[in-house]
mmCIF file of N, CA and C in Angstrom:
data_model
loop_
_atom_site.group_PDB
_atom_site.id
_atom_site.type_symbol
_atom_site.label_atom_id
_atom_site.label_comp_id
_atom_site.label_asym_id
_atom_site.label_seq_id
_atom_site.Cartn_x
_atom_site.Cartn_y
_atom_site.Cartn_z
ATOM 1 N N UNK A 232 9.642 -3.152 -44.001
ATOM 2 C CA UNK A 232 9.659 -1.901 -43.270
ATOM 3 C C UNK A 232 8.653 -1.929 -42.108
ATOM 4 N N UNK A 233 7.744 -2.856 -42.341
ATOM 5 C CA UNK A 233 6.559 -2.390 -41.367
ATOM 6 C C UNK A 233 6.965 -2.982 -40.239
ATOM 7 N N UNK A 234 7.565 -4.547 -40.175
ATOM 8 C CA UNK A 234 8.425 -5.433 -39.286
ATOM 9 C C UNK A 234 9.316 -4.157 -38.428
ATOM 10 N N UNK A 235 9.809 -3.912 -39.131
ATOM 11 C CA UNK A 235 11.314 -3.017 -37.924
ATOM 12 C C UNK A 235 10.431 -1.875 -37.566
ATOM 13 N N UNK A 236 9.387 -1.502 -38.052
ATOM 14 C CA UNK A 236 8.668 -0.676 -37.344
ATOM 15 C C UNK A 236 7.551 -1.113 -35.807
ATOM 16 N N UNK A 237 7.327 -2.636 -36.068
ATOM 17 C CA UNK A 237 6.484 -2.735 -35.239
ATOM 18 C C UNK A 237 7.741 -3.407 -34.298
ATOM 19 N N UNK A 238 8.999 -3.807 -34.519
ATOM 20 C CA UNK A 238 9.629 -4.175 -33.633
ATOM 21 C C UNK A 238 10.247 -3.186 -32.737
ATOM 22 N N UNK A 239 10.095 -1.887 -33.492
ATOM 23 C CA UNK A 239 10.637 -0.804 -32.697
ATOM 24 C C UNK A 239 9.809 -0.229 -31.708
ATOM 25 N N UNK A 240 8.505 -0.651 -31.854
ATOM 26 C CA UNK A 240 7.498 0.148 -30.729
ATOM 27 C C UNK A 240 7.520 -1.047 -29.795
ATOM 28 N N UNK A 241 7.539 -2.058 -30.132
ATOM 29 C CA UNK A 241 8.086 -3.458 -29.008
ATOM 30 C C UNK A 241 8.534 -3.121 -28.329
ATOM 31 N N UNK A 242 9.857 -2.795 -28.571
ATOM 32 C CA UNK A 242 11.585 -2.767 -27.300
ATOM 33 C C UNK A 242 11.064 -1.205 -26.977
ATOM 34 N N UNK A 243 10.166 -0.114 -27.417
ATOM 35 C CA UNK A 243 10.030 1.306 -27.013
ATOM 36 C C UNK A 243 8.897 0.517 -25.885
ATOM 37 N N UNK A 244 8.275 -0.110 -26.023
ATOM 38 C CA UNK A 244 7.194 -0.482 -24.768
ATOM 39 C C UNK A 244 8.127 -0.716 -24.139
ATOM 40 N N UNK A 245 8.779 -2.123 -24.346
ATOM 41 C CA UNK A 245 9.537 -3.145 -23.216
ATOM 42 C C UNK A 245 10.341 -2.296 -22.232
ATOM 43 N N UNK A 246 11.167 -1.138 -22.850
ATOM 44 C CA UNK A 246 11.710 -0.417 -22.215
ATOM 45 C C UNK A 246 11.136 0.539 -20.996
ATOM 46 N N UNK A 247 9.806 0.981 -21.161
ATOM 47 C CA UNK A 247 8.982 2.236 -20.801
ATOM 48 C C UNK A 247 8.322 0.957 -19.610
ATOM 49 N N UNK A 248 7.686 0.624 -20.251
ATOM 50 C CA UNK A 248 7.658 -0.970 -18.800
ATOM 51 C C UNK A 248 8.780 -0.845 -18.144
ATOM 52 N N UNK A 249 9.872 -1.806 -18.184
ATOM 53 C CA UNK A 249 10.949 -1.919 -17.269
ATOM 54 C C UNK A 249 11.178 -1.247 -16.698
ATOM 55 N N UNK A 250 11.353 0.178 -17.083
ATOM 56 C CA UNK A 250 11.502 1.430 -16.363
ATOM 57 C C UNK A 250 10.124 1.925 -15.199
ATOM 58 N N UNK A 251 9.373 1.559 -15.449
ATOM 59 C CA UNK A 251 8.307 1.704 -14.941
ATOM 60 C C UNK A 251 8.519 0.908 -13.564
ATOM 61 N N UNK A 252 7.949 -0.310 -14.121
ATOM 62 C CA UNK A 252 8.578 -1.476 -12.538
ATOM 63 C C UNK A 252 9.323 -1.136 -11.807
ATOM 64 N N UNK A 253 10.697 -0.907 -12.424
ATOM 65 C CA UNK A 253 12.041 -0.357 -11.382
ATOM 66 C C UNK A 253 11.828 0.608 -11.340
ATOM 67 N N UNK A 254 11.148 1.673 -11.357
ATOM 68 C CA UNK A 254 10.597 3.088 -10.380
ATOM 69 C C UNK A 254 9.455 2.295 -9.396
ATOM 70 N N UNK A 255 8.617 1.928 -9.795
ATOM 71 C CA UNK A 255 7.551 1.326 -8.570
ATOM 72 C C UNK A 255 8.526 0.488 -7.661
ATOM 73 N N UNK A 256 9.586 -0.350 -7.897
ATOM 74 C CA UNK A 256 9.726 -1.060 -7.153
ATOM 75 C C UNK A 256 10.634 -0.234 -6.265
ATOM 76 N N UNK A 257 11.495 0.279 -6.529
ATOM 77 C CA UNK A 257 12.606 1.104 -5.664
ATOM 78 C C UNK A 257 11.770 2.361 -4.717
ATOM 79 N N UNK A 258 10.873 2.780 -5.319
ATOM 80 C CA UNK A 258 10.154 3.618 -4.394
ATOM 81 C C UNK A 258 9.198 3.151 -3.237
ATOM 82 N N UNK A 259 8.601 2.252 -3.816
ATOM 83 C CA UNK A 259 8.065 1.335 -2.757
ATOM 84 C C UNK A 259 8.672 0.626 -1.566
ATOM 85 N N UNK A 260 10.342 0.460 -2.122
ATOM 86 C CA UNK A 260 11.250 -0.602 -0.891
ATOM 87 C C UNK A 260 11.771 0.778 0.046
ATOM 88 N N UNK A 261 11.599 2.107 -0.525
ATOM 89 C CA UNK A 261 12.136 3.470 0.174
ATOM 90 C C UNK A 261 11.266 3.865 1.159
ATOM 91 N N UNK A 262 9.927 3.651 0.327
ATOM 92 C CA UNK A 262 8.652 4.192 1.422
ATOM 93 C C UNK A 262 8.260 3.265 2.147
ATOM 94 N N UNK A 263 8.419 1.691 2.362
ATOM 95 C CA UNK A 263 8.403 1.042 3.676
ATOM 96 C C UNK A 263 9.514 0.702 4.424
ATOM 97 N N UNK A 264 10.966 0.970 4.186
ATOM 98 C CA UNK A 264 11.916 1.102 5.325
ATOM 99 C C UNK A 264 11.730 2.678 6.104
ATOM 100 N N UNK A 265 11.056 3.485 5.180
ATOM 101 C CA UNK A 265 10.838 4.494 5.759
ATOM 102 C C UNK A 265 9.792 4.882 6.635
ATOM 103 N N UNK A 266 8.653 4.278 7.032
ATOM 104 C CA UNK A 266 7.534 4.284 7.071
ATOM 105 C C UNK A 266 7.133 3.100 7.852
ATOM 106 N N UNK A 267 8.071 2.536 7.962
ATOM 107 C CA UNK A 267 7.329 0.476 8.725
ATOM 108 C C UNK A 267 7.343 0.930 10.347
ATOM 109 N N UNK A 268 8.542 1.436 11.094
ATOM 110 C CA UNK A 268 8.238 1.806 11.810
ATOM 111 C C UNK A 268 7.095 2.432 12.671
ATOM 112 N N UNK A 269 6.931 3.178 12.157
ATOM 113 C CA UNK A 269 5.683 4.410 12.107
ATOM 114 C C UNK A 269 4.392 3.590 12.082
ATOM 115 N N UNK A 270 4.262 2.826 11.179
ATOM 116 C CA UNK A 270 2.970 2.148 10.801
ATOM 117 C C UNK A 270 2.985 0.700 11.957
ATOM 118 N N UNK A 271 3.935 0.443 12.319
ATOM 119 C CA UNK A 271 4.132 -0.807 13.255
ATOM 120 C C UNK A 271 3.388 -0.237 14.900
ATOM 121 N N UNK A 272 4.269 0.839 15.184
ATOM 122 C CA UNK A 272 3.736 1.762 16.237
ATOM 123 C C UNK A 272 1.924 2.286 16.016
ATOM 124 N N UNK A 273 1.419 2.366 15.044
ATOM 125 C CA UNK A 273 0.346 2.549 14.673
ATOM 126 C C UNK A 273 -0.820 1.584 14.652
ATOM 127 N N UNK A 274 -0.135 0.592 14.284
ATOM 128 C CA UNK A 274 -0.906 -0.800 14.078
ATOM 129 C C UNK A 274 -1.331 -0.796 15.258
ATOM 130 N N UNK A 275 0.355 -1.304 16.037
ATOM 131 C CA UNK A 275 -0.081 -1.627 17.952
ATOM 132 C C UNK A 275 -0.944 -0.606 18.556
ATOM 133 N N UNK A 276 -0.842 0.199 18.368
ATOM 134 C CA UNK A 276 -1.952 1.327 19.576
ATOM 135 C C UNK A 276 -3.395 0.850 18.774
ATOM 136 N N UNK A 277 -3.563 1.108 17.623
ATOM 137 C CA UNK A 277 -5.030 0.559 16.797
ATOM 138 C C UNK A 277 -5.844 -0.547 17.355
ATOM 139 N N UNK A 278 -4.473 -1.632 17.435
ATOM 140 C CA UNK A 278 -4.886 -3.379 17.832
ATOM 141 C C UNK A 278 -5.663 -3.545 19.231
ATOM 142 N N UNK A 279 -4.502 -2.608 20.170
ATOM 143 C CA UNK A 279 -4.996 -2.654 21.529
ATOM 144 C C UNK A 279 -6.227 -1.863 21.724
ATOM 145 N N UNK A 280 -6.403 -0.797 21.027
ATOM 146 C CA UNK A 280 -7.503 0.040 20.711
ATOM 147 C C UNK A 280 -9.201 -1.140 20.831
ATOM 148 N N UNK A 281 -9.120 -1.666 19.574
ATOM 149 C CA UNK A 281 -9.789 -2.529 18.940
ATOM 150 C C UNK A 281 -10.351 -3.668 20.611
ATOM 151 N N UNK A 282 -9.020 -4.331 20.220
ATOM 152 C CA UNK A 282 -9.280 -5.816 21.195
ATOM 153 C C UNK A 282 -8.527 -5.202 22.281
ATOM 154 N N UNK A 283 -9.314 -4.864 23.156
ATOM 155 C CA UNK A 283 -8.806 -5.088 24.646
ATOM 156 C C UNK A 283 -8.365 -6.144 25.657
ATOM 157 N N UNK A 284 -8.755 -7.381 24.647
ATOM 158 C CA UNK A 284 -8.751 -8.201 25.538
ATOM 159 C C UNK A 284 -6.962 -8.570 25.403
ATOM 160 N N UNK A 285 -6.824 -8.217 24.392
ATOM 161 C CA UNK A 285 -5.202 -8.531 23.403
ATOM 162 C C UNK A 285 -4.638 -8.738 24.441
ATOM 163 N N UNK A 286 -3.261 -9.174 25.445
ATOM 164 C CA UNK A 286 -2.307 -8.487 25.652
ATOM 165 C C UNK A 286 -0.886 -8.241 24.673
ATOM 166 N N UNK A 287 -0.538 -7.205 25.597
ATOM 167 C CA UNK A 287 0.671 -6.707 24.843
ATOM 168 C C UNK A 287 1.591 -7.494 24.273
ATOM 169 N N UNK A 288 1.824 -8.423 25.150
ATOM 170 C CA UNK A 288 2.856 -9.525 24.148
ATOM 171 C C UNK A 288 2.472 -9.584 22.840
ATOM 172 N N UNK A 289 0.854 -10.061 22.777
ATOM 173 C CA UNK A 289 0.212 -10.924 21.497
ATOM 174 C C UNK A 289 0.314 -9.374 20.291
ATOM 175 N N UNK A 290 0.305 -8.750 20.765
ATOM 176 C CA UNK A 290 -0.220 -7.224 19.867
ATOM 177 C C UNK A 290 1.494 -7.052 19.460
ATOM 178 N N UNK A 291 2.527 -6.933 20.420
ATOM 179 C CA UNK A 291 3.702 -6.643 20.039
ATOM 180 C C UNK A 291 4.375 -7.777 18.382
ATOM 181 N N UNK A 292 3.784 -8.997 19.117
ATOM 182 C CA UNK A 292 4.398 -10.677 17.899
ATOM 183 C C UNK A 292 3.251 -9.792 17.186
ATOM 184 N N UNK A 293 2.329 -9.713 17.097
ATOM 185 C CA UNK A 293 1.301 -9.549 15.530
ATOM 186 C C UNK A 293 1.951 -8.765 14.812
ATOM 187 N N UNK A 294 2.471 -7.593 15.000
ATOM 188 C CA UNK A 294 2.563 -6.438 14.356
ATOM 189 C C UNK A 294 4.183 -6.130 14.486
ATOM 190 N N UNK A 295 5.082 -6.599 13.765
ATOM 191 C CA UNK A 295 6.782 -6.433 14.500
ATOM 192 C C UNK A 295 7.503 -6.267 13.004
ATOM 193 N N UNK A 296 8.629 -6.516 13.206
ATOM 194 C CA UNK A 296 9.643 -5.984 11.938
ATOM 195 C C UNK A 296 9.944 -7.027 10.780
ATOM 196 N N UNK A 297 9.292 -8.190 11.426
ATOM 197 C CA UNK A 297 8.902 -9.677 10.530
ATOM 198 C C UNK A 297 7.863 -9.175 10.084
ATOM 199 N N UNK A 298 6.661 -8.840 10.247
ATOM 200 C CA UNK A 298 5.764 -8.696 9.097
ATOM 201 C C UNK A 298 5.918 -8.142 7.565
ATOM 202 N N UNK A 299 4.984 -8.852 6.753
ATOM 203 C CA UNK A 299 5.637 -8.204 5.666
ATOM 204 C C UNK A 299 4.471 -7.256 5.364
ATOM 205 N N UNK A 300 5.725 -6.360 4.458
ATOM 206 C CA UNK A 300 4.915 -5.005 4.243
ATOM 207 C C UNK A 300 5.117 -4.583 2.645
ATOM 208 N N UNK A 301 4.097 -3.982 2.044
ATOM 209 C CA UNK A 301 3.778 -3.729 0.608
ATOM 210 C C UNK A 301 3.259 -2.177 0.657
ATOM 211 N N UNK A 302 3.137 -1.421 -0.514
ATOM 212 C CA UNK A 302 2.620 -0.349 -0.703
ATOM 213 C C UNK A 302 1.361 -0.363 -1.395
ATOM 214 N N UNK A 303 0.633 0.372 -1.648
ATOM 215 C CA UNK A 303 -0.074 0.206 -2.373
ATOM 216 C C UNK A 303 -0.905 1.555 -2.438
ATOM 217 N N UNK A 304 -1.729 2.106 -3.516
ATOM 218 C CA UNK A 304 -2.546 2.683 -3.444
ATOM 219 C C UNK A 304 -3.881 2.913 -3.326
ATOM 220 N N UNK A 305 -4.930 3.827 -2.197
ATOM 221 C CA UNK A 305 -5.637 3.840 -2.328
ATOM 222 C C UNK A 305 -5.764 2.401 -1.267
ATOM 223 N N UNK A 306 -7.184 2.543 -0.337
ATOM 224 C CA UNK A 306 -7.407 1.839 0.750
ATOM 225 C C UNK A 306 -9.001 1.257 0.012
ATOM 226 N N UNK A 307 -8.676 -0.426 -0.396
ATOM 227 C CA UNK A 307 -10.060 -1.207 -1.038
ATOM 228 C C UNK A 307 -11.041 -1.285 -0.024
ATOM 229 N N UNK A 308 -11.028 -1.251 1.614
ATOM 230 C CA UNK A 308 -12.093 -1.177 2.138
ATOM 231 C C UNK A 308 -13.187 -0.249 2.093
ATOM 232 N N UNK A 309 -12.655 1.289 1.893
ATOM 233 C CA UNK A 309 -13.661 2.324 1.907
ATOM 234 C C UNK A 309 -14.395 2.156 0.547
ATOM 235 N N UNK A 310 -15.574 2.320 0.925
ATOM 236 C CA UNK A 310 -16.801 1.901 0.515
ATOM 237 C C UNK A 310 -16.975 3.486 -0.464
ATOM 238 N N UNK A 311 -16.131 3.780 -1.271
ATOM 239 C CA UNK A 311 -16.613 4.834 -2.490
ATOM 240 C C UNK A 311 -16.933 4.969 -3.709
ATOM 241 N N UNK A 312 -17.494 4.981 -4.739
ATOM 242 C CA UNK A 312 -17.351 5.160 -6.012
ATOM 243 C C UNK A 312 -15.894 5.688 -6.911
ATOM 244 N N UNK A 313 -16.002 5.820 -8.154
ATOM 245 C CA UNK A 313 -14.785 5.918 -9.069
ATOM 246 C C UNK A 313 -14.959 7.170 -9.390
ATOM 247 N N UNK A 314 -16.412 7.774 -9.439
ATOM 248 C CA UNK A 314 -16.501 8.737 -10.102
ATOM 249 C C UNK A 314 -17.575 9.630 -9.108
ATOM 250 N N UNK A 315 -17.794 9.506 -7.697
ATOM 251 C CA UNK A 315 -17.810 10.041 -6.736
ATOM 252 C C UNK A 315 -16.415 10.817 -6.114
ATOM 253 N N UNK A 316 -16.456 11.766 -6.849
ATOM 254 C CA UNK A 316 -14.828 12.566 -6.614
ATOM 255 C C UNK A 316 -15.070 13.838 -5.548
ATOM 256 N N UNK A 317 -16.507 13.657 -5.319
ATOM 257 C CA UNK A 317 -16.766 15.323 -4.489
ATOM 258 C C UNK A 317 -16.695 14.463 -2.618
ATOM 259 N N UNK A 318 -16.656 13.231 -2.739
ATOM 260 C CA UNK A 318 -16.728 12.189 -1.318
ATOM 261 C C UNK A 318 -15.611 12.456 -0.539
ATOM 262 N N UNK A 319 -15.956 13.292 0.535
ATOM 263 C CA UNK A 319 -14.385 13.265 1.388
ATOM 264 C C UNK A 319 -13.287 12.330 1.254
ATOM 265 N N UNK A 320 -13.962 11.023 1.394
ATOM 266 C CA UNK A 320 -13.484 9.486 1.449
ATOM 267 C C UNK A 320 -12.447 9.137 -0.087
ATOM 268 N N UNK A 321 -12.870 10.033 -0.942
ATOM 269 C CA UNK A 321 -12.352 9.613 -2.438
ATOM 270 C C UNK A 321 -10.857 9.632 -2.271
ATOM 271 N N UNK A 322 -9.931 10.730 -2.207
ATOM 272 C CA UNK A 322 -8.542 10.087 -1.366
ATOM 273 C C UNK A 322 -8.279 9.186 -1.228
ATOM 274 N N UNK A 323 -8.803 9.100 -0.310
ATOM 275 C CA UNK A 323 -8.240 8.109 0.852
ATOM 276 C C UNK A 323 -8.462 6.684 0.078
ATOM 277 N N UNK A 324 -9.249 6.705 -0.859
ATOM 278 C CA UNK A 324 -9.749 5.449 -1.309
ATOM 279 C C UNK A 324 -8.910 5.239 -2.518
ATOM 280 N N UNK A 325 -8.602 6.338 -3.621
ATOM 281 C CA UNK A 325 -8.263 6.245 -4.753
ATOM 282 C C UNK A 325 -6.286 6.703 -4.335
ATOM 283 N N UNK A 326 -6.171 7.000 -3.830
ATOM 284 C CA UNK A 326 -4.731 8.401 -4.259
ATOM 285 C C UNK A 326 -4.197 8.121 -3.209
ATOM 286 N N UNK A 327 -4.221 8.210 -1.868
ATOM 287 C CA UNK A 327 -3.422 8.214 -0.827
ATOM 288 C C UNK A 327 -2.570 6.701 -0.535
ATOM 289 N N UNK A 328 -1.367 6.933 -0.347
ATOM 290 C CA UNK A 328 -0.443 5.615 -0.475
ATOM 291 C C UNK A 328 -0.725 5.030 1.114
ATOM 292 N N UNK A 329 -0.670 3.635 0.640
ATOM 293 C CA UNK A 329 -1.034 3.050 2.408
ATOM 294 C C UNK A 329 0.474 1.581 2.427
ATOM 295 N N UNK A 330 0.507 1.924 3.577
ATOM 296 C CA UNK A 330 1.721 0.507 3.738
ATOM 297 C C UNK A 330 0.935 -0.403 4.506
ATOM 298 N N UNK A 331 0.519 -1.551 4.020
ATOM 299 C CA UNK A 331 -0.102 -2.947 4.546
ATOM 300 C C UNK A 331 1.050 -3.413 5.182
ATOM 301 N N UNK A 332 0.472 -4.093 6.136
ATOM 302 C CA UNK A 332 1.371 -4.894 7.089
ATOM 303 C C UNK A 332 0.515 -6.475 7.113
ATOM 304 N N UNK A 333 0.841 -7.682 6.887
ATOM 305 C CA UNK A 333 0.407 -8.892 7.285
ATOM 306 C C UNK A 333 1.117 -9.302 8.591
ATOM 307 N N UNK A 334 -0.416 -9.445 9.605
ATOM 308 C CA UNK A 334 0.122 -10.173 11.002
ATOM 309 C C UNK A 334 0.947 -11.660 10.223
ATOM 310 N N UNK A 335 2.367 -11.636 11.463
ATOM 311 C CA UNK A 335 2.611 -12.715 11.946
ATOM 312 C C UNK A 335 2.535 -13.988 12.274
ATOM 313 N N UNK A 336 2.844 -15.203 11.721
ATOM 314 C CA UNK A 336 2.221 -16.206 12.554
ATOM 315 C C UNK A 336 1.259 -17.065 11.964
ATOM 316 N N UNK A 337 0.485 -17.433 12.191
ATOM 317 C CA UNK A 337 -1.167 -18.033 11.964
ATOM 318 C C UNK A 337 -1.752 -16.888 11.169
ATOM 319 N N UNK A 338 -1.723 -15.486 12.103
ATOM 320 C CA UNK A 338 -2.932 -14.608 11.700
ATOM 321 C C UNK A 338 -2.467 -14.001 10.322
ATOM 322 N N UNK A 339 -3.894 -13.921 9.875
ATOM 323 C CA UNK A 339 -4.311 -12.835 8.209
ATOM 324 C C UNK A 339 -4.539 -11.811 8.318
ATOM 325 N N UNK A 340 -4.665 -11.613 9.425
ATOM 326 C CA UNK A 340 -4.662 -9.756 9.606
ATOM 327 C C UNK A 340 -4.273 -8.890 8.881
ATOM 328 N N UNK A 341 -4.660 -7.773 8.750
ATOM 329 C CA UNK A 341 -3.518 -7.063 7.689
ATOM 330 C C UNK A 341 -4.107 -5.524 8.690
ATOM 331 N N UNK A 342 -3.363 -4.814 8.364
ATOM 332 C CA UNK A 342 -2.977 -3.286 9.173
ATOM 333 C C UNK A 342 -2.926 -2.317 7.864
ATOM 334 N N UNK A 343 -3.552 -1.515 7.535
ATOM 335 C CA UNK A 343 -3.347 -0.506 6.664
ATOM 336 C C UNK A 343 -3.344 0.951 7.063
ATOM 337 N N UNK A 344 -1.846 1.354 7.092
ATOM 338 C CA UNK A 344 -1.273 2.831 7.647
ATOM 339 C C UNK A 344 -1.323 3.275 6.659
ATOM 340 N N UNK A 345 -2.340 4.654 6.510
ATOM 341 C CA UNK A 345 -2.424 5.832 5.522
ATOM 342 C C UNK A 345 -1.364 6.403 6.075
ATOM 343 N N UNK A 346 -0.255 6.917 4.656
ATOM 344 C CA UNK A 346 1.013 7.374 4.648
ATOM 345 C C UNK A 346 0.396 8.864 4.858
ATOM 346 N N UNK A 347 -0.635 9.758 4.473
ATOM 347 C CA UNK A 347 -0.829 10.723 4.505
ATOM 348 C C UNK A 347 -1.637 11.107 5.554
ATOM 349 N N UNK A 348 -2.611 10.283 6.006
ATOM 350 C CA UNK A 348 -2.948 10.853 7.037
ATOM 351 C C UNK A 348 -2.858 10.642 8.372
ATOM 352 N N UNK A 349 -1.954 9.338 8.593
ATOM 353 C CA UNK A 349 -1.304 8.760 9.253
ATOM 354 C C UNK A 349 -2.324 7.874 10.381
ATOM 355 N N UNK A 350 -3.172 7.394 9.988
ATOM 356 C CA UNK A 350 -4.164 6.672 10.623
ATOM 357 C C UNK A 350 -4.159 5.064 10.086
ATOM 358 N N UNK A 351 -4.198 4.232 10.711
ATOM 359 C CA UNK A 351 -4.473 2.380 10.426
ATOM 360 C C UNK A 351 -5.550 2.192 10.844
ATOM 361 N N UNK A 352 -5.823 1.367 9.682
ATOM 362 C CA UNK A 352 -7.137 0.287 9.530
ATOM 363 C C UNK A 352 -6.852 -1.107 9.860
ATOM 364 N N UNK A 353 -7.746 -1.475 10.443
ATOM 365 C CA UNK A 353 -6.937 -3.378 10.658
ATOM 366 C C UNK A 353 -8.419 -3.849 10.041
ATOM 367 N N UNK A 354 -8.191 -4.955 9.333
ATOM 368 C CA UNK A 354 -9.153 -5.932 8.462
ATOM 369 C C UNK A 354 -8.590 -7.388 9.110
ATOM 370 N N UNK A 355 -9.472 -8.139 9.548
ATOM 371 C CA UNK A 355 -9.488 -9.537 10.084
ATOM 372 C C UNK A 355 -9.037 -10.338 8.974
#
């Protein structure tokens, strides 16, 4: 009895997993066809922002519809605590969804468009 009991909370995980993944994954492929745009246009004004010296060509190839893009939560650069929850910054750090973009090419760049507040970060 104890067998078909522990095999039953098995396939009750395995299931609650699977289901899990295929919600992260389908929402994630929704919110960057939805959103790459936006964050591509964002990147480029940021880049040229940044490096002036860029030109537009080089800023347009870095940041284009070839890059690949991921979701993720919560932005690892800002410098906040876990349990610093009163920090303006806590958001943005913990909760707010960001679409990474990896430059093109050679470069490691990466571009991080806050979905909510609609601002990019670029990390070398």
């Amino acid at each position: 009895m104890r067998f078909v009991v522990i095999i039953l909370v098995l396939l009750a995980s395995l299931k609650v997993w699977t289901q899990d993944r295929m919600y992260r994954s389908v929402v994630g492929e929704a919110l960057v066809e939805a959103y790459r745009d936006r964050a591509i246009e964002v990147c480029r004004k940021q880049t040229a922002k940044t490096v002036p010296v860029a030109s537009q060509r080089t800023v347009a190839g870095l940041w284009s519809v070839a890059s690949a893009a991921e979701i993720t939560l919560g932005a690892s650069d800002v410098n906040v605590a876990l349990w610093d929850t009163e920090n303006p910054l806590w958001q943005q750090r913990f909760r707010n969804p960001h679409l990474v973009l990896t430059g093109t090419g050679d470069s490691s760049a990466h571009c991080a468009y806050d979905l909510q507040a609609g601002v990019a970060t670029l990390s070398p």
